[in-house]
Coordinates of C-alpha atoms and ligand atoms in Angstrom, one line a residue:
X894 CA 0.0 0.0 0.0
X895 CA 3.1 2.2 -0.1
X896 CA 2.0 3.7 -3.6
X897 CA -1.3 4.5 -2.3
X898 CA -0.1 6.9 0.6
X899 CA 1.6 8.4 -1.8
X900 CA -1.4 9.8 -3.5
X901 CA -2.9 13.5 -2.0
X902 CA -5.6 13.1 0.5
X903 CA -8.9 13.4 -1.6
X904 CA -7.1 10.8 -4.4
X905 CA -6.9 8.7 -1.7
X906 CA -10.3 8.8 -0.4
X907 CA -11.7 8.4 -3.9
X908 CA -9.0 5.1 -4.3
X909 CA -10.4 3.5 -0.8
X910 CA -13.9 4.0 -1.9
X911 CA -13.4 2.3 -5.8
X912 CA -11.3 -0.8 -3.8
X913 CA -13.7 -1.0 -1.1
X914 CA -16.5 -1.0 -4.2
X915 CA -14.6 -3.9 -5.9
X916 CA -13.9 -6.2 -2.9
X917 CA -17.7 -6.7 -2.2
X918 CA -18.2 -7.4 -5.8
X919 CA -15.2 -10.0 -5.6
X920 CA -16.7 -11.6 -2.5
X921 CA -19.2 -13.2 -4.7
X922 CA -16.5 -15.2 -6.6
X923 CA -16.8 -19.1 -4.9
X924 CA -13.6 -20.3 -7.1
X925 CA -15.1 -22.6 -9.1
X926 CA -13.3 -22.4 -12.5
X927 CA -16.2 -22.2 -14.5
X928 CA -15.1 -19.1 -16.4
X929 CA -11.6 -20.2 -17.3
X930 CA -12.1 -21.8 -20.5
X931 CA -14.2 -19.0 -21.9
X932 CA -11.0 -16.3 -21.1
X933 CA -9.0 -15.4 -23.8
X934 CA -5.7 -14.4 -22.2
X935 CA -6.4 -17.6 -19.5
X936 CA -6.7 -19.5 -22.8
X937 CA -3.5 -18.4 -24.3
X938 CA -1.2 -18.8 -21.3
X939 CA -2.5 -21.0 -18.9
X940 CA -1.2 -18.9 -16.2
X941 CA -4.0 -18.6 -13.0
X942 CA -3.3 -15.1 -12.9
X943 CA -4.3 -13.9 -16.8
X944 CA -7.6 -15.6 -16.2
X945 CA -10.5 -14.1 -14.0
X946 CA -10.8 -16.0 -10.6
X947 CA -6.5 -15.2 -10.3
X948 CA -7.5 -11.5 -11.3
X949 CA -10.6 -11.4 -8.9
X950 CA -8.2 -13.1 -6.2
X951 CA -5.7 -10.2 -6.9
X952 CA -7.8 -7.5 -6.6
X953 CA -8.9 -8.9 -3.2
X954 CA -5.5 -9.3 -2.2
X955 CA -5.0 -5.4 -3.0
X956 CA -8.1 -3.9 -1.3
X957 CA -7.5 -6.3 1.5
X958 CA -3.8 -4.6 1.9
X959 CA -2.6 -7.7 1.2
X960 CA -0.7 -7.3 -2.0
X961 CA 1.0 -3.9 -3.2
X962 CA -1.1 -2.8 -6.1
X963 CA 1.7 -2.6 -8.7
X964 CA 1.9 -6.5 -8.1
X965 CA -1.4 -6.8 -9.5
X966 CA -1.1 -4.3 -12.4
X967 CA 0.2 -6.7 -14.9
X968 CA -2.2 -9.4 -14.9
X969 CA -5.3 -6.5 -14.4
X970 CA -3.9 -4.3 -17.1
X971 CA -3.4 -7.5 -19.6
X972 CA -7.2 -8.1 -19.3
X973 CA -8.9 -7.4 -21.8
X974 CA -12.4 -6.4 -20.6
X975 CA -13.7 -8.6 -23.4
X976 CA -15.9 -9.7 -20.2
X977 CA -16.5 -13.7 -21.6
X978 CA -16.7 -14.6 -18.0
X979 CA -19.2 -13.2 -16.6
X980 CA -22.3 -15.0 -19.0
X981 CA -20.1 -18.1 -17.8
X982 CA -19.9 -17.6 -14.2
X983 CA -22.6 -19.7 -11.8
X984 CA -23.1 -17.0 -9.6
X985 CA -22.9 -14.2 -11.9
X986 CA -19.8 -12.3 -10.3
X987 CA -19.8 -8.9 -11.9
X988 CA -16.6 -9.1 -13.0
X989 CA -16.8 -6.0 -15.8
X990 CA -17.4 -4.1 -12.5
X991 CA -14.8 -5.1 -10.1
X992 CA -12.2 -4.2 -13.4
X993 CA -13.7 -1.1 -13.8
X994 CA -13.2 -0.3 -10.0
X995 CA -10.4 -1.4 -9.8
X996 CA -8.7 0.5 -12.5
X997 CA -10.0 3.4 -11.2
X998 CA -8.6 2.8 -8.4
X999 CA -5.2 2.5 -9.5
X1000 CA -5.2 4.4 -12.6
X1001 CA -2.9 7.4 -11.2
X1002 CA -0.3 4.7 -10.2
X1003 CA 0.3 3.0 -13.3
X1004 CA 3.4 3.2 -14.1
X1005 CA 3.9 5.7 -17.6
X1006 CA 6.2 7.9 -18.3
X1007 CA 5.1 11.6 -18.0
X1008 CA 4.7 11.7 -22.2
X1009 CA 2.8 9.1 -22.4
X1010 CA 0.6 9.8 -19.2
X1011 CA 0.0 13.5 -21.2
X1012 CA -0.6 12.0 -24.5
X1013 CA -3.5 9.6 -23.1
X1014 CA -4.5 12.3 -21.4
X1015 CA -5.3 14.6 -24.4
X1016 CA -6.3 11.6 -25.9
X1017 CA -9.1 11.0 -24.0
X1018 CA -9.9 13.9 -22.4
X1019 CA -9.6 16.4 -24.8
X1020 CA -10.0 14.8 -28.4
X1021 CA -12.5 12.2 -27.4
X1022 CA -13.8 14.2 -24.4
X1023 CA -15.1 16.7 -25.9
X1024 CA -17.7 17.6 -29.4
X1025 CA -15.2 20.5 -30.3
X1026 CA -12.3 17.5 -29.7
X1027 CA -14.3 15.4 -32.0
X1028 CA -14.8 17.6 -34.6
X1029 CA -11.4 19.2 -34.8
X1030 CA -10.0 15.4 -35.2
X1031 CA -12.2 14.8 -38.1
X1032 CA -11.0 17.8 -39.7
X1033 CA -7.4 17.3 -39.2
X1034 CA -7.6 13.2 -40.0
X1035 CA -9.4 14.1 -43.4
X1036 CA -6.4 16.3 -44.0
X1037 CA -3.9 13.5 -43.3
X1038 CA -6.0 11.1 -45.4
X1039 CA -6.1 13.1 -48.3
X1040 CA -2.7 14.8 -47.6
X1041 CA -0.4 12.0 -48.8
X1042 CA 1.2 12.1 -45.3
X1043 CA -0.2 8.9 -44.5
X1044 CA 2.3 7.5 -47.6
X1045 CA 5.4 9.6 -46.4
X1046 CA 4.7 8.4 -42.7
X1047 CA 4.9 5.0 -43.4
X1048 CA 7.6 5.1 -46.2
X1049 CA 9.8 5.9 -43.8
X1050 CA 11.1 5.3 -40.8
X1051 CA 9.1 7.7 -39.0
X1052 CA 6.1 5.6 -38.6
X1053 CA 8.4 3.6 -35.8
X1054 CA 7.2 6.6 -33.7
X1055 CA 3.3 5.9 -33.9
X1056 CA 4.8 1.8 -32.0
X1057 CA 1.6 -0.6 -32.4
X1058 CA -0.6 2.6 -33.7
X1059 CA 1.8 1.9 -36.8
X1060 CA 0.3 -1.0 -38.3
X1061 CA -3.6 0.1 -36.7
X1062 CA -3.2 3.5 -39.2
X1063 CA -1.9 1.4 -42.0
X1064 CA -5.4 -0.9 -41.8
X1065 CA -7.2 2.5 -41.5
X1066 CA -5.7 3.4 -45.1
X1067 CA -7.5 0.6 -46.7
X1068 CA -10.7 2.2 -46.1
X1069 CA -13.1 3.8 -48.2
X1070 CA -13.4 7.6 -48.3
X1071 CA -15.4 8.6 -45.0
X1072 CA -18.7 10.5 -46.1
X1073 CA -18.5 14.5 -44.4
X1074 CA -18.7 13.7 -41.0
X1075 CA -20.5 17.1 -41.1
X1076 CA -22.7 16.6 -43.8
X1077 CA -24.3 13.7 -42.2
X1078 CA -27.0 15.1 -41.0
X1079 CA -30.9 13.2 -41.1
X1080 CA -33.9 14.9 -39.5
X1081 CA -36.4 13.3 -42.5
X1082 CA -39.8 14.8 -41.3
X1083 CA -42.9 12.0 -42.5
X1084 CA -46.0 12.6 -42.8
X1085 CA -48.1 10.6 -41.5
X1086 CA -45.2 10.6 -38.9
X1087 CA -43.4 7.2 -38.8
X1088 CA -41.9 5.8 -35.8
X1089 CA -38.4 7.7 -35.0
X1090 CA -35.0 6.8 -33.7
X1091 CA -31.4 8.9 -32.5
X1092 CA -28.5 7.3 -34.3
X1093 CA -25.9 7.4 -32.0
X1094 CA -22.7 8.1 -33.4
X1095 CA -19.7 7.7 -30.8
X1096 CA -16.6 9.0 -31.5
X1097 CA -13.8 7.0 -33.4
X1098 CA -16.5 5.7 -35.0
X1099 CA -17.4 8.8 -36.6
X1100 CA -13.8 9.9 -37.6
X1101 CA -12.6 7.0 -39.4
X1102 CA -15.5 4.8 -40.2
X1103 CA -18.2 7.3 -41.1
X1104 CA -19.7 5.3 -43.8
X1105 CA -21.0 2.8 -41.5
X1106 CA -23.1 5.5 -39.7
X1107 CA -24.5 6.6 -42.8
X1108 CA -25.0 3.0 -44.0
X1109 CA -27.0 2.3 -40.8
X1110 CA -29.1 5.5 -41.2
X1111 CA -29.9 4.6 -44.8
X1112 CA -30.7 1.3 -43.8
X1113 CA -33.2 2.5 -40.9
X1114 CA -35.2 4.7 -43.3
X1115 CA -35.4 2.1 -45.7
X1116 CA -36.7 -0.2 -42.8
X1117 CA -39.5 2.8 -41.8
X1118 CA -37.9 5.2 -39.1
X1119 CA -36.9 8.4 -39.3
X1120 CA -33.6 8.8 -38.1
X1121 CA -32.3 11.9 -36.0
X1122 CA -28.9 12.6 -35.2
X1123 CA -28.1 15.0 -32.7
X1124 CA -25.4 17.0 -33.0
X1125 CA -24.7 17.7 -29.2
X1126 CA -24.0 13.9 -28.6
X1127 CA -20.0 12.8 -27.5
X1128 CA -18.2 9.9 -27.3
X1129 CA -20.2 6.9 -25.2
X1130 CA -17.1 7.0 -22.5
X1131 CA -16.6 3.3 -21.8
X1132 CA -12.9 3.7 -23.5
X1133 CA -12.3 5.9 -20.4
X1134 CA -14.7 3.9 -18.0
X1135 CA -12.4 1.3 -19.2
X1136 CA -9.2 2.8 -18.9
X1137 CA -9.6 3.8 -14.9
X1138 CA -10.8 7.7 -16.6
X1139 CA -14.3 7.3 -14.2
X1140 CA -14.8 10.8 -13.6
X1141 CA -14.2 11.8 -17.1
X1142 CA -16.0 8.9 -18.1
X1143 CA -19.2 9.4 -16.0
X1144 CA -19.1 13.3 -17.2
X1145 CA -19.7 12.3 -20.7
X1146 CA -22.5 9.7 -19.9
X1147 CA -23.8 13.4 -18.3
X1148 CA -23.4 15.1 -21.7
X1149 CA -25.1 12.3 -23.8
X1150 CA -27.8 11.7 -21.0
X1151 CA -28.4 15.5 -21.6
X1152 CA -28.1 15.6 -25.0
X1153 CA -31.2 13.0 -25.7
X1154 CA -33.3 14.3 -23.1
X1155 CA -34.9 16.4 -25.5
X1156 CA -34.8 14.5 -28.2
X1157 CA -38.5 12.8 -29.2
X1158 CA -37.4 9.7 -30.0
X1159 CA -38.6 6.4 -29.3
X1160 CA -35.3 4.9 -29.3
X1161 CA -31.3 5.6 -29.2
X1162 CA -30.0 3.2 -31.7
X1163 CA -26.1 2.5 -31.2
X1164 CA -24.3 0.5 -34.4
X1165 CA -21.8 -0.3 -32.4
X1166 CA -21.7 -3.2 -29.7
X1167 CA -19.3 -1.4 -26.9
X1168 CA -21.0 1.9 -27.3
X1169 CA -24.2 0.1 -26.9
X1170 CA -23.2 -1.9 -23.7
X1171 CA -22.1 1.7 -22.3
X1172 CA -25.2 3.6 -22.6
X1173 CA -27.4 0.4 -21.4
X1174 CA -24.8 0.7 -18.0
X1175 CA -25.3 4.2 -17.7
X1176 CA -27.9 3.6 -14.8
X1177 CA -25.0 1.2 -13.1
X1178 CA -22.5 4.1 -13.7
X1179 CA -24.0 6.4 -11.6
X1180 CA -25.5 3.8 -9.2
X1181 CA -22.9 4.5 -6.5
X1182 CA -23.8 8.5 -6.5
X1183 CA -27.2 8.5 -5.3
X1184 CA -27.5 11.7 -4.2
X1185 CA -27.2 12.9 -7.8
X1186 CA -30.3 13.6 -10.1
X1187 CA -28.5 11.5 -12.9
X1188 CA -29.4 8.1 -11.5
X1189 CA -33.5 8.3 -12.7
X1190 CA -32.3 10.4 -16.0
X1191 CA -29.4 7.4 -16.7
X1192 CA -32.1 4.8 -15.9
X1193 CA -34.5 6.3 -18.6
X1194 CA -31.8 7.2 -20.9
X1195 CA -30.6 3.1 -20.6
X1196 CA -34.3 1.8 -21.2
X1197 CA -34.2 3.7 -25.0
X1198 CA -31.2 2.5 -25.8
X1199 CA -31.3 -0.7 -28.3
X1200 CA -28.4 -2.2 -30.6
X1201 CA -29.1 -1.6 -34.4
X1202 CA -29.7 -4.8 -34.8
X1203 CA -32.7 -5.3 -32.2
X1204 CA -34.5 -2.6 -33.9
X1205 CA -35.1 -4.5 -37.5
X1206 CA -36.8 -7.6 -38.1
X1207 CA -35.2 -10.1 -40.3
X1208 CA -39.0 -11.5 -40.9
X1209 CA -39.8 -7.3 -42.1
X1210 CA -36.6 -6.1 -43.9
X1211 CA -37.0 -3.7 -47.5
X1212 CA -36.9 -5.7 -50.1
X1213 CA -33.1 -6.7 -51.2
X1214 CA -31.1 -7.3 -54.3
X1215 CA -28.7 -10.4 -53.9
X1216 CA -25.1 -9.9 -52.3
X1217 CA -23.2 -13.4 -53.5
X1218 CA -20.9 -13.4 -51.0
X1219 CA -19.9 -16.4 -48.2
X1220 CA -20.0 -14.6 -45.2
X1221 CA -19.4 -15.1 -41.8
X1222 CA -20.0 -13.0 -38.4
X1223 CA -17.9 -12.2 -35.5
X1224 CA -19.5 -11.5 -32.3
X1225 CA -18.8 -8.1 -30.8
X1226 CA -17.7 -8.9 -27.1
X1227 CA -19.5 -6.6 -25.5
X1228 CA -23.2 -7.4 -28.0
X1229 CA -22.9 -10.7 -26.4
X1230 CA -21.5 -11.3 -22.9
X1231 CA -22.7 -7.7 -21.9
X1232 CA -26.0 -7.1 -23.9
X1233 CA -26.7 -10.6 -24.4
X1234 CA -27.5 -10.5 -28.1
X1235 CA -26.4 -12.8 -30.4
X1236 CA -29.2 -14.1 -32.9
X1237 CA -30.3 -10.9 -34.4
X1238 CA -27.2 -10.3 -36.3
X1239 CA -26.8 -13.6 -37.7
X1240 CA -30.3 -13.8 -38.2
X1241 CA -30.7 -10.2 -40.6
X1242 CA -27.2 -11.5 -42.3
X1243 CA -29.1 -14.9 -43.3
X1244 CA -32.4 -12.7 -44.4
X1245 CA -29.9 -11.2 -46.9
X1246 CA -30.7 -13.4 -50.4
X1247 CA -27.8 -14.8 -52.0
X1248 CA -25.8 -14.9 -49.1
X1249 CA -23.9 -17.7 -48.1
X1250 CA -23.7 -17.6 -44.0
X1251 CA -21.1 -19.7 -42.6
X1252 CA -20.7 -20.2 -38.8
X1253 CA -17.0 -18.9 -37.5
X1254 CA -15.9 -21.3 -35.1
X1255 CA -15.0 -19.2 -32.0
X1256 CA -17.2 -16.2 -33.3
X1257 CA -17.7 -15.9 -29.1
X1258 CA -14.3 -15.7 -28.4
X1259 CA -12.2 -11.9 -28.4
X1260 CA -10.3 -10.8 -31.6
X1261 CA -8.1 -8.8 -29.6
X1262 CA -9.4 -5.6 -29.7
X1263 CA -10.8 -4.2 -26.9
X1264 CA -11.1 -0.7 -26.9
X1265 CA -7.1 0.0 -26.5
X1266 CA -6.4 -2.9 -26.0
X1267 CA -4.4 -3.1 -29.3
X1268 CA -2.4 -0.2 -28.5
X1269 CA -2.1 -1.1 -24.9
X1270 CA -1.3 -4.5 -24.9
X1271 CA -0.2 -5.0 -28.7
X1272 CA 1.4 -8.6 -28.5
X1273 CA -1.8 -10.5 -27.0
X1274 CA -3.5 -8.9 -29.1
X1275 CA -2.3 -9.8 -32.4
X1276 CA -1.9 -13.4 -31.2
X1277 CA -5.4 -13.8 -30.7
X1278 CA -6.1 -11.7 -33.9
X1279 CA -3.4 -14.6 -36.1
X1280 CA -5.2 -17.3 -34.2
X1281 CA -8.8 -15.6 -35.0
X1282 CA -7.8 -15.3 -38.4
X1283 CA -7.4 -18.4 -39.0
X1284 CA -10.4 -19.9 -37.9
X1285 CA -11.8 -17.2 -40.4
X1286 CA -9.9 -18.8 -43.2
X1287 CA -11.0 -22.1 -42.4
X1288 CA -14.3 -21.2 -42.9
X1289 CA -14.0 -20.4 -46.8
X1290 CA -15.6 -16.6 -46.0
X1291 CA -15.0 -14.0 -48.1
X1292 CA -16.6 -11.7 -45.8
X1293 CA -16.4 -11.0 -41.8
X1294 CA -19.1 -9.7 -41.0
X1295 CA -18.6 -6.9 -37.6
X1296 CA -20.7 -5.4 -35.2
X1297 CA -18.3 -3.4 -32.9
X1298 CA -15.8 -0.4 -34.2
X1299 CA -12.9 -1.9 -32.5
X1300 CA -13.5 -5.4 -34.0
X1301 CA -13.6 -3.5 -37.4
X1302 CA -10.0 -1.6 -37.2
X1303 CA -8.9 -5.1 -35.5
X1304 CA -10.2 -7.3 -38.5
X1305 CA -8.6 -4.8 -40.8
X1306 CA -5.4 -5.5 -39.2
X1307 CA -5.8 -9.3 -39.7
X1308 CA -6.3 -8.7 -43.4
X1309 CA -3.4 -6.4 -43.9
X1310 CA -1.4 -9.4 -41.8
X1311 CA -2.0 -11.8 -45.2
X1312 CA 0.2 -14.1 -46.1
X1313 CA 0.8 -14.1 -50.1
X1314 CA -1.6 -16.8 -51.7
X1315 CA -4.1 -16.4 -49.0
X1316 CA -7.5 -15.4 -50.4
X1317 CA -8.4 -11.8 -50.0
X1318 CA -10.9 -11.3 -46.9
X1319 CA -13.4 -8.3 -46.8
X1320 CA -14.4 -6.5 -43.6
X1321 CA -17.9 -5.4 -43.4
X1322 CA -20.1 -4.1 -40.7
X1323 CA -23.8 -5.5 -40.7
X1324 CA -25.2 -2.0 -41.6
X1325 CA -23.1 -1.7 -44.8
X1326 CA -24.1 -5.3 -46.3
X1327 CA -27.8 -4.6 -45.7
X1328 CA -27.7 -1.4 -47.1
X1329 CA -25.6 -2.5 -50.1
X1330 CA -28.6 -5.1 -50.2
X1331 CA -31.1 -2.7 -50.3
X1332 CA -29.0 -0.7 -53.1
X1333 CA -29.0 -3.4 -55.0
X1334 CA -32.9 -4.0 -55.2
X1335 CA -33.3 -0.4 -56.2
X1336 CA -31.3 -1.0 -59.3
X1337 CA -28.6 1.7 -57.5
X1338 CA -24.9 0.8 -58.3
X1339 CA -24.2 -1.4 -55.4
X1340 CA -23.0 0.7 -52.6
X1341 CA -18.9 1.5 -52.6
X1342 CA -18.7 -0.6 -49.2
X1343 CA -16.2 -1.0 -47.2
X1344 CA -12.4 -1.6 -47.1
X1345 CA -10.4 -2.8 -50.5
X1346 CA -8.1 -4.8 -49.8
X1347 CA -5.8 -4.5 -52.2
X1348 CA -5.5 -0.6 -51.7
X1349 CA -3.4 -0.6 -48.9
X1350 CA 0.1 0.8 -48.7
X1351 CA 2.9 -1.2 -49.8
X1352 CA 5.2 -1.7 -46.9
X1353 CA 6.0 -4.0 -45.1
X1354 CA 4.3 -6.7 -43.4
X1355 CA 4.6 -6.3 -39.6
X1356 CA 6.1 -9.3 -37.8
X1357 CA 3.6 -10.6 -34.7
X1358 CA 5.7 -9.4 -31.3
X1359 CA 6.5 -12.3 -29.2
X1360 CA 4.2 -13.6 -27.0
X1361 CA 5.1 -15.8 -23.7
X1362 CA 3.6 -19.0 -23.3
X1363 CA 4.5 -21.1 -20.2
Ligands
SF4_1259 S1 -16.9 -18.6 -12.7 FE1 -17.4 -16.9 -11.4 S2 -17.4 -17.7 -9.3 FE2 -16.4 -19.2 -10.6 S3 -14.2 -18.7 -10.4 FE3 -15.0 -17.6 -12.2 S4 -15.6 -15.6 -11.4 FE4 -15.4 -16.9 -9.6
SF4_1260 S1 -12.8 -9.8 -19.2 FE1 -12.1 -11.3 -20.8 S2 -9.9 -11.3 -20.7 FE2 -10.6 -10.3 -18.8 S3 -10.8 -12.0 -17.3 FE3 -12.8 -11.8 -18.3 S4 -12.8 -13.3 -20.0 FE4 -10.6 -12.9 -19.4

């Protein structure tokens, strides 16, 4: 506990309260083992310690003053919040909980050097922390895109700078122009009225894969809503709820909570599964400040909020021109083990005629993403992106279908990562295959979706870091 009386008195309070918070949760653990085999990291080391009853038992050990809390950063930072154990946990330990408590906890002790504690910091709370933030870093990324300094980055040795963000900006480059982030705009007025829906946007989402967005608000229309989008809406905060960024992160869930209230809509449609999962938790969030107005608000705010795909009915879709592809879906971490869908997705892909849907075998299991995780923690995660990969390949797809901006950039990666005389592998939200679909009845050009794979830069391939297996 050295590095805790370290901290200024009110840091300290706040660091008592969040371990105090996640020891009760961890009491509920009885040891069983039953959500071993469904962690990824447990998975690929075997060690007790990367899997969530050695990570519960550590976080005990820390609040308990038991254990200094740098011994338990390690194992708690190589997490990767992909949350698989709790839907396979008898006793329904929140786990996602006692994480987020405990990196809150312990966030101002991690050990970074002060760039990199600054650079997170305007990271998070300035570009994604803010509308202006977002705006500004649409601007200037459309700049870069278009600039050619993307090409002169990586032709040289300077991209070495950007570390894992390296390869992650050399996946982005394969994608398609991203429509005017300020030019998407939908407030279609019916009459008689038809049933209307916020499309919520988030943040990174927005920048870099802006097409999706519109896709999905196409896709809505065509399906009978009106679709809003507010322009006062920020980032959903669970990359900073994630992160140990609570206050930050419970500030934005603020901004959003405020930013609907007005709006008449009957509900707040995310396209993304981790943004989703965030703004159903927003009424857990706040749970632990009752004396706050923002608990009822966050629990109304959380009842509109639905997944994109819970809001169309594979039996009631528009009418659909025939996308010949073999496709198959990879669930988005937090869609399943947090919001518990899973059918819906595979069920509107299969309603799409000529598709071929084939099963991925581990769809359930992480691709490594996980919010930062790919920045953060760059050698587990491209391990279980190779291994993911190849259970994609085996399935004969020419299409992975995502759910999840994270799982997008990730699967991008795993494309750029092919080996010469592998097939070529398209990544493709839901949203853009149903509205390229729907393109396709109307007799339009079929939609310009997607990533092409074969416009990425030519450097070099990217060798997977070392990872340590016992
Ligand atoms: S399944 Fe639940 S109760 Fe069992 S060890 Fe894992 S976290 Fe603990
Ligand atoms: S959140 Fe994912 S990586 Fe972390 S302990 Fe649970 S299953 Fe393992």
């Amino acid at each position: 506990m050295r590095l805790i009386t370290k901290l200024p008195g009110t840091r300290r309070v706040s660091q008592a309260r969040h371990l105090q918070a996640a020891r009760e949760l961890a009491y509920q653990c009885i040891r069983c083992a039953s959500c071993l085999p469904a962690c990824p990291t447990y998975g690929a080391t075997l060690l007790e310690h990367h899997g969530p009853r050695g990570r519960i038992a550590l976080v005990r050990a820390v609040a308990e003053q038991r254990l200094a809390p740098s011994e338990a950063l390690g194992p708690l930072d190589a997490c990767i919040g992909c949350r698989a154990c709790e839907p396979a946990c008898p006793p329904g330990v929140a786990y996602g909980a006692i994480l987020e408590h405990f990196r809150a906890a312990t966030e101002p002790l991690r050990p970074r050097s002060p760039s990199a504690r600054c650079a997170w910091s305007i990271a998070l709370r300035v570009v994604l922390g803010t509308p202006w933030g977002l705006r500004v870093a649409a601007i200037m990324y459309a700049v870069y895109r278009k600039s050619g300094l993307r090409k002169l980055l990586h032709r040289t040795r300077m991209a070495t700078w950007l570390g894992p963000i390296a390869e992650l900006d050399l996946a982005l480059a394969s994608v398609r122009e991203p429509e005017a982030r300020c030019r998407v705009r939908w407030r279609v007025e019916s009459a008689p009225r038809r049933p209307r829906v916020a499309l919520f946007r988030g943040c990174v989402q927005d920048i870099v894969l802006s097409h999706v967005t519109a896709a999905a608000a196409r896709v809505l229309q065509a399906a009978g809503y009106d679709v809003v989008l507010s322009s006062r809406q920020g980032c959903c905060g669970a990359l900073h709820m994630h992160m140990g960024y609570r206050k930050d992160a419970l500030r934005m869930a603020a901004r959003n909570i405020e930013a609907f209230a007005s709006e008449d809509v009957e509900f707040i449609v995310a396209i993304a599964g981790g943004c989703g999962a965030a703004l159903k938790e927003y009424g857990n969030w706040v749970a632990d400040r009752p004396s706050t107005d923002l608990v009822p608000a966050a629990a109304a705010f959380a009842a509109r909020v639905r997944d994109f795909s819970e809001v169309l009915d594979a039996r009631a879709l528009p009418h659909m021109g025939p996308v010949e592809r073999t496709i198959c879906y990879q669930d988005s971490c937090h869609l399943r083990n947090v919001q518990r869908i899973t059918d819906g997705p595979r069920a509107l892909l299969q309603a799409i005629p000529g598709v071929r849907y084939v099963e991925l075998p581990g769809a359930d299991r992480c691709c490594g993403a996980g919010g930062a995780y790919n920045i953060t923690q760059p050698a587990m995660s491209r391990y279980l992106l190779d291994r993911k990969m190849e259970m994609v390949r085996s399935t004969g797809a020419t299409v992975i279908a995502v759910a999840n901006t994270p799982c997008h950039i990730q699967f991008l990666m795993g494309v750029l990562r092919r080996k010469p005389g592998e097939p070529e592998i398209q990544v493709l939200h839901l949203a853009e295959l149903l509205d390229d679909a729907i393109a396709r009845r109307r007799g339009e050009p079929p939609s310009e979706t997607g990533s092409d794979a074969t416009a990425h830069l030519t450097v070099a391939r990217q060798p997977s870091p070392p990872i340590h297996r016992p």
